[in-house]
């Protein structure tokens, strides 16, 4: 019997998973928790958030995430795939940075719009002084 | 060959350099660390004492009183934050009350103009947050607070602008006598000078012993401090002392020129003079002592702790004299309290000793005797407007807590003694000194440093050589996507 | 003159400005000191945001992006790289920027949304030397996530709040060795999911009831001393252990950033560190509102948005409907077991259908009853299974309840035994 804390939502229910009984889960408050309990013991998965280097934007890094969870065992390898990537502004949120992370069908995507350094201001309407 | 080599650029070395740079001399200041004012000068109570404390007839007494007289004008000329807030020495017992009378007479004998013995009522009216057990106080309206590292910087910068040379990162490893002078060995260079002024602070005895037979020993004494948030800054208006003891002036509570409250020090002899760590016991001691004077002190308002080591020697008085067996080598050693107060007077005495020893002092006609620094925060609305119109860099606020602008940081980078670290910039313009202690502005200051000076962020230092801020880049940028 | 100036373009300011726009204000200006909108969210690249607000688990930048895109369809103006230096009681906003110089802009209403800053080493007085390598978790987060630099290689983290836990994982994934997370309390103040995903996943030990008693190192951190603490949180002599490291990350608390608020003369609450606010987020100065972390430190940005939307709506109402000041005010009292409530004051006749009262408890509680009383009369009771200081709680009070209240309302905790 393994005891673990559910991480699906901030409630953090205490789950009990019985490996002997086909990974039956008790202690959950919702179906997602039950699914998490089984999965966490059988084949744990995680979403990964990280950054990649970007050129021509206001800062040197663009934040990225995996668009779905990947096997926990692949996390370090996935992050290493981001080394050596160099994006160029402008970048749109959701844009794919790396497809098929570690051979899975999961992608790393950008989580932020990043304008070019010289044009970012015009993105906001009405910038500049107005006399009132 | 230089005329004079000054070893050490703390307040004494800088004051001496300033004084000598008035004359047509070739002067070099040799500083061990990567900036000036980073020894005891930056970690003390920042007080210009009125002068009742030193024993009459001593050099300390004479130079204290003369030094603070000179300081007022110097701070004005060289734009050093200075505030004559006055001081109170508190008495909690009848014995201490009697001691106050002694101090009063001592002060009068030393030439302190304004001194007054206050009753309990007068004292508590002047400072309502003092402990009700106060029996009375010695009031010295002439006492002042100053920014000690800016004082040192201002003196050193002015000396440099007037032709003095400054070598940083240059510990003196050896000194040999030469015909007509000395040769000082630095890590990568040798410097020759006719005369040496030994202003090496806690290392003064080591320097002295390189070329003269030992005649004194430095016995370093460490003092720890709390620096409280500006919201506590006006808890007291004057410097609040307790009665002095054998160990020193005791723990004080005082406003700072920045608007903070400084609390400390204690007195702990240390084996290693460069050990400026703070300790749990030391800080507790300071807290206990300080609360005796101001019971409502809330040390939870502290934003920083630090400690400074004073170059106390095995002799009672300052050691300002020519080395007996080494003509041309002049010690300015054992400058404990009131060293900061006495500094400009020590410098004048050093100049007099040099003259006695054969150095001709011819005044320069083109001596630059002013210094001005932009302090954006202190300008009026109109002045701020005009300044930004002149240079838009002053419109970019970098340090939020202290309202320090990019313009001021660039000014710091372009000064006569350029900073070599983020803390060096802090000492010159105040960024990072506020309640977030650089949490917000350090990355911005670093960014600015890289942009303005083309530096690689990985080489940037927090303070001393070796205090790298960053370890490595997170990702290399190679393949394009 | 603007109808509304919002000081701060982070999650609070963005939500407030948008809500004010939706409520009918037309001349709105958001002022932010950074180069882009989003505030602290831009460096919070991890996920966990938006579950309540958008029904989706988003990363910080994505959450900010939602609001930024909403605002792009409005005429709300934005002044970036602009620092507000002062807000006066009569709502003159002094600001300075490279492009526009020093400006004083007048506003019919102001919303303060400046967020918070981190507690530093000085605030907890860790003895030792002062080498490079001691920094707050937020500053480290900025270095790593925005600038692309690792501030150290062997890291000890002091404080098990969420920022510390998040950085434990972040630094590990970037190649640093995180030796441990040290927490002075006997429990962690971070979310359980972060303990699992940030510490357990990477075998990083969590030392509860421990603290750092000394920092060593000449120029850069070389070692820290770890010690166990007793019930009074004092280090126990003899339990010291020396850890070789080059970085000490501090995650020891957040403090609302209220320099401007105090300068304006707004009444403050010592317990929250923020302004005293009414149910509509108005401060003691009419027409000046506050929302987000600047009022009290939140755990979830979703609640920041909700609170800020209330402030935005209230500012719009203030400007458009120019109501007379309310005569009746109910004080909210933080009673037994409650460290603070937000709001601290209520206009009973301004309450809509319901009102949400946010609060924190002074210590962890199991099965408890939250009692709402007025002058000793019990008006309502709420049951909660588990309460912790690290988790902001709330209760919803119906309008009818206020009709029965006089003078003040008190919240208190009663733990249910058995």
PDB file of N, CA, C and O in Angstrom, chain A residues 50-51 53 60 79 83-86 88, chain B residues 447 473-481:
ATOM      1  N   UNK A  50      10.041  25.296 -18.726  1.00  0.00           N
ATOM      2  CA  UNK A  50      11.445  25.714 -18.765  1.00  0.00           C
ATOM      3  C   UNK A  50      11.562  26.969 -19.614  1.00  0.00           C
ATOM      4  O   UNK A  50      10.562  27.650 -19.856  1.00  0.00           O
ATOM      5  N   UNK A  51      12.759  27.260 -20.056  1.00  0.00           N
ATOM      6  CA  UNK A  51      12.971  28.435 -20.903  1.00  0.00           C
ATOM      7  C   UNK A  51      13.864  28.051 -22.065  1.00  0.00           C
ATOM      8  O   UNK A  51      14.560  27.029 -22.034  1.00  0.00           O
ATOM      9  N   UNK A  53      16.533  30.174 -25.047  1.00  0.00           N
ATOM     10  CA  UNK A  53      17.158  31.457 -25.363  1.00  0.00           C
ATOM     11  C   UNK A  53      16.428  32.097 -26.527  1.00  0.00           C
ATOM     12  O   UNK A  53      15.938  31.416 -27.423  1.00  0.00           O
ATOM     13  N   UNK A  60      16.320  37.790 -22.489  1.00  0.00           N
ATOM     14  CA  UNK A  60      17.109  36.758 -23.169  1.00  0.00           C
ATOM     15  C   UNK A  60      16.422  35.406 -23.214  1.00  0.00           C
ATOM     16  O   UNK A  60      16.878  34.502 -23.900  1.00  0.00           O
ATOM     17  N   UNK A  79      14.392  18.440 -20.939  1.00  0.00           N
ATOM     18  CA  UNK A  79      14.950  19.773 -20.674  1.00  0.00           C
ATOM     19  C   UNK A  79      16.256  19.962 -21.430  1.00  0.00           C
ATOM     20  O   UNK A  79      16.541  21.018 -21.977  1.00  0.00           O
ATOM     21  N   UNK A  83      18.525  22.887 -24.706  1.00  0.00           N
ATOM     22  CA  UNK A  83      19.845  23.505 -24.841  1.00  0.00           C
ATOM     23  C   UNK A  83      20.124  23.729 -26.313  1.00  0.00           C
ATOM     24  O   UNK A  83      19.786  22.900 -27.152  1.00  0.00           O
ATOM     25  N   UNK A  84      20.749  24.831 -26.600  1.00  0.00           N
ATOM     26  CA  UNK A  84      21.147  25.022 -27.981  1.00  0.00           C
ATOM     27  C   UNK A  84      20.036  25.532 -28.871  1.00  0.00           C
ATOM     28  O   UNK A  84      20.239  25.767 -30.062  1.00  0.00           O
ATOM     29  N   UNK A  85      18.827  25.729 -28.313  1.00  0.00           N
ATOM     30  CA  UNK A  85      17.751  26.306 -29.119  1.00  0.00           C
ATOM     31  C   UNK A  85      17.869  27.820 -29.048  1.00  0.00           C
ATOM     32  O   UNK A  85      18.096  28.389 -27.988  1.00  0.00           O
ATOM     33  N   UNK A  86      17.710  28.471 -30.174  1.00  0.00           N
ATOM     34  CA  UNK A  86      17.730  29.934 -30.181  1.00  0.00           C
ATOM     35  C   UNK A  86      16.551  30.424 -30.999  1.00  0.00           C
ATOM     36  O   UNK A  86      16.479  30.199 -32.199  1.00  0.00           O
ATOM     37  N   UNK A  88      13.968  33.544 -32.369  1.00  0.00           N
ATOM     38  CA  UNK A  88      14.109  34.942 -32.787  1.00  0.00           C
ATOM     39  C   UNK A  88      12.773  35.640 -32.654  1.00  0.00           C
ATOM     40  O   UNK A  88      11.760  35.145 -33.150  1.00  0.00           O
TER      41      UNK A  88
ATOM     42  N   UNK B 447      22.552  44.476 -15.600  1.00  0.00           N
ATOM     43  CA  UNK B 447      22.205  44.649 -17.003  1.00  0.00           C
ATOM     44  C   UNK B 447      22.805  45.950 -17.529  1.00  0.00           C
ATOM     45  O   UNK B 447      23.360  46.007 -18.627  1.00  0.00           O
ATOM     46  N   UNK B 473      25.596  30.298 -17.616  1.00  0.00           N
ATOM     47  CA  UNK B 473      24.385  30.504 -18.402  1.00  0.00           C
ATOM     48  C   UNK B 473      23.491  29.285 -18.252  1.00  0.00           C
ATOM     49  O   UNK B 473      23.983  28.173 -18.015  1.00  0.00           O
ATOM     50  N   UNK B 474      22.180  29.492 -18.442  1.00  0.00           N
ATOM     51  CA  UNK B 474      21.299  28.337 -18.333  1.00  0.00           C
ATOM     52  C   UNK B 474      21.266  27.519 -19.615  1.00  0.00           C
ATOM     53  O   UNK B 474      21.272  26.312 -19.579  1.00  0.00           O
ATOM     54  N   UNK B 475      21.187  28.146 -20.736  1.00  0.00           N
ATOM     55  CA  UNK B 475      21.162  27.358 -21.982  1.00  0.00           C
ATOM     56  C   UNK B 475      22.098  28.015 -22.985  1.00  0.00           C
ATOM     57  O   UNK B 475      22.137  29.234 -23.087  1.00  0.00           O
ATOM     58  N   UNK B 476      22.832  27.223 -23.742  1.00  0.00           N
ATOM     59  CA  UNK B 476      23.630  27.827 -24.815  1.00  0.00           C
ATOM     60  C   UNK B 476      22.695  28.145 -25.959  1.00  0.00           C
ATOM     61  O   UNK B 476      21.649  27.545 -26.106  1.00  0.00           O
ATOM     62  N   UNK B 477      23.016  29.108 -26.796  1.00  0.00           N
ATOM     63  CA  UNK B 477      22.163  29.389 -27.962  1.00  0.00           C
ATOM     64  C   UNK B 477      22.898  29.029 -29.216  1.00  0.00           C
ATOM     65  O   UNK B 477      23.795  29.737 -29.658  1.00  0.00           O
ATOM     66  N   UNK B 478      22.566  27.910 -29.788  1.00  0.00           N
ATOM     67  CA  UNK B 478      23.308  27.511 -30.978  1.00  0.00           C
ATOM     68  C   UNK B 478      22.395  27.294 -32.181  1.00  0.00           C
ATOM     69  O   UNK B 478      22.363  28.100 -33.086  1.00  0.00           O
ATOM     70  N   UNK B 479      21.605  26.229 -32.168  1.00  0.00           N
ATOM     71  CA  UNK B 479      20.801  25.896 -33.338  1.00  0.00           C
ATOM     72  C   UNK B 479      19.618  26.835 -33.487  1.00  0.00           C
ATOM     73  O   UNK B 479      18.924  27.129 -32.532  1.00  0.00           O
ATOM     74  N   UNK B 480      19.384  27.345 -34.648  1.00  0.00           N
ATOM     75  CA  UNK B 480      18.256  28.237 -34.876  1.00  0.00           C
ATOM     76  C   UNK B 480      16.970  27.452 -35.075  1.00  0.00           C
ATOM     77  O   UNK B 480      16.969  26.390 -35.652  1.00  0.00           O
ATOM     78  N   UNK B 481      15.885  28.026 -34.574  1.00  0.00           N
ATOM     79  CA  UNK B 481      14.583  27.381 -34.803  1.00  0.00           C
ATOM     80  C   UNK B 481      13.739  28.296 -35.684  1.00  0.00           C
ATOM     81  O   UNK B 481      13.637  29.476 -35.403  1.00  0.00           O
TER      82      UNK B 481
END
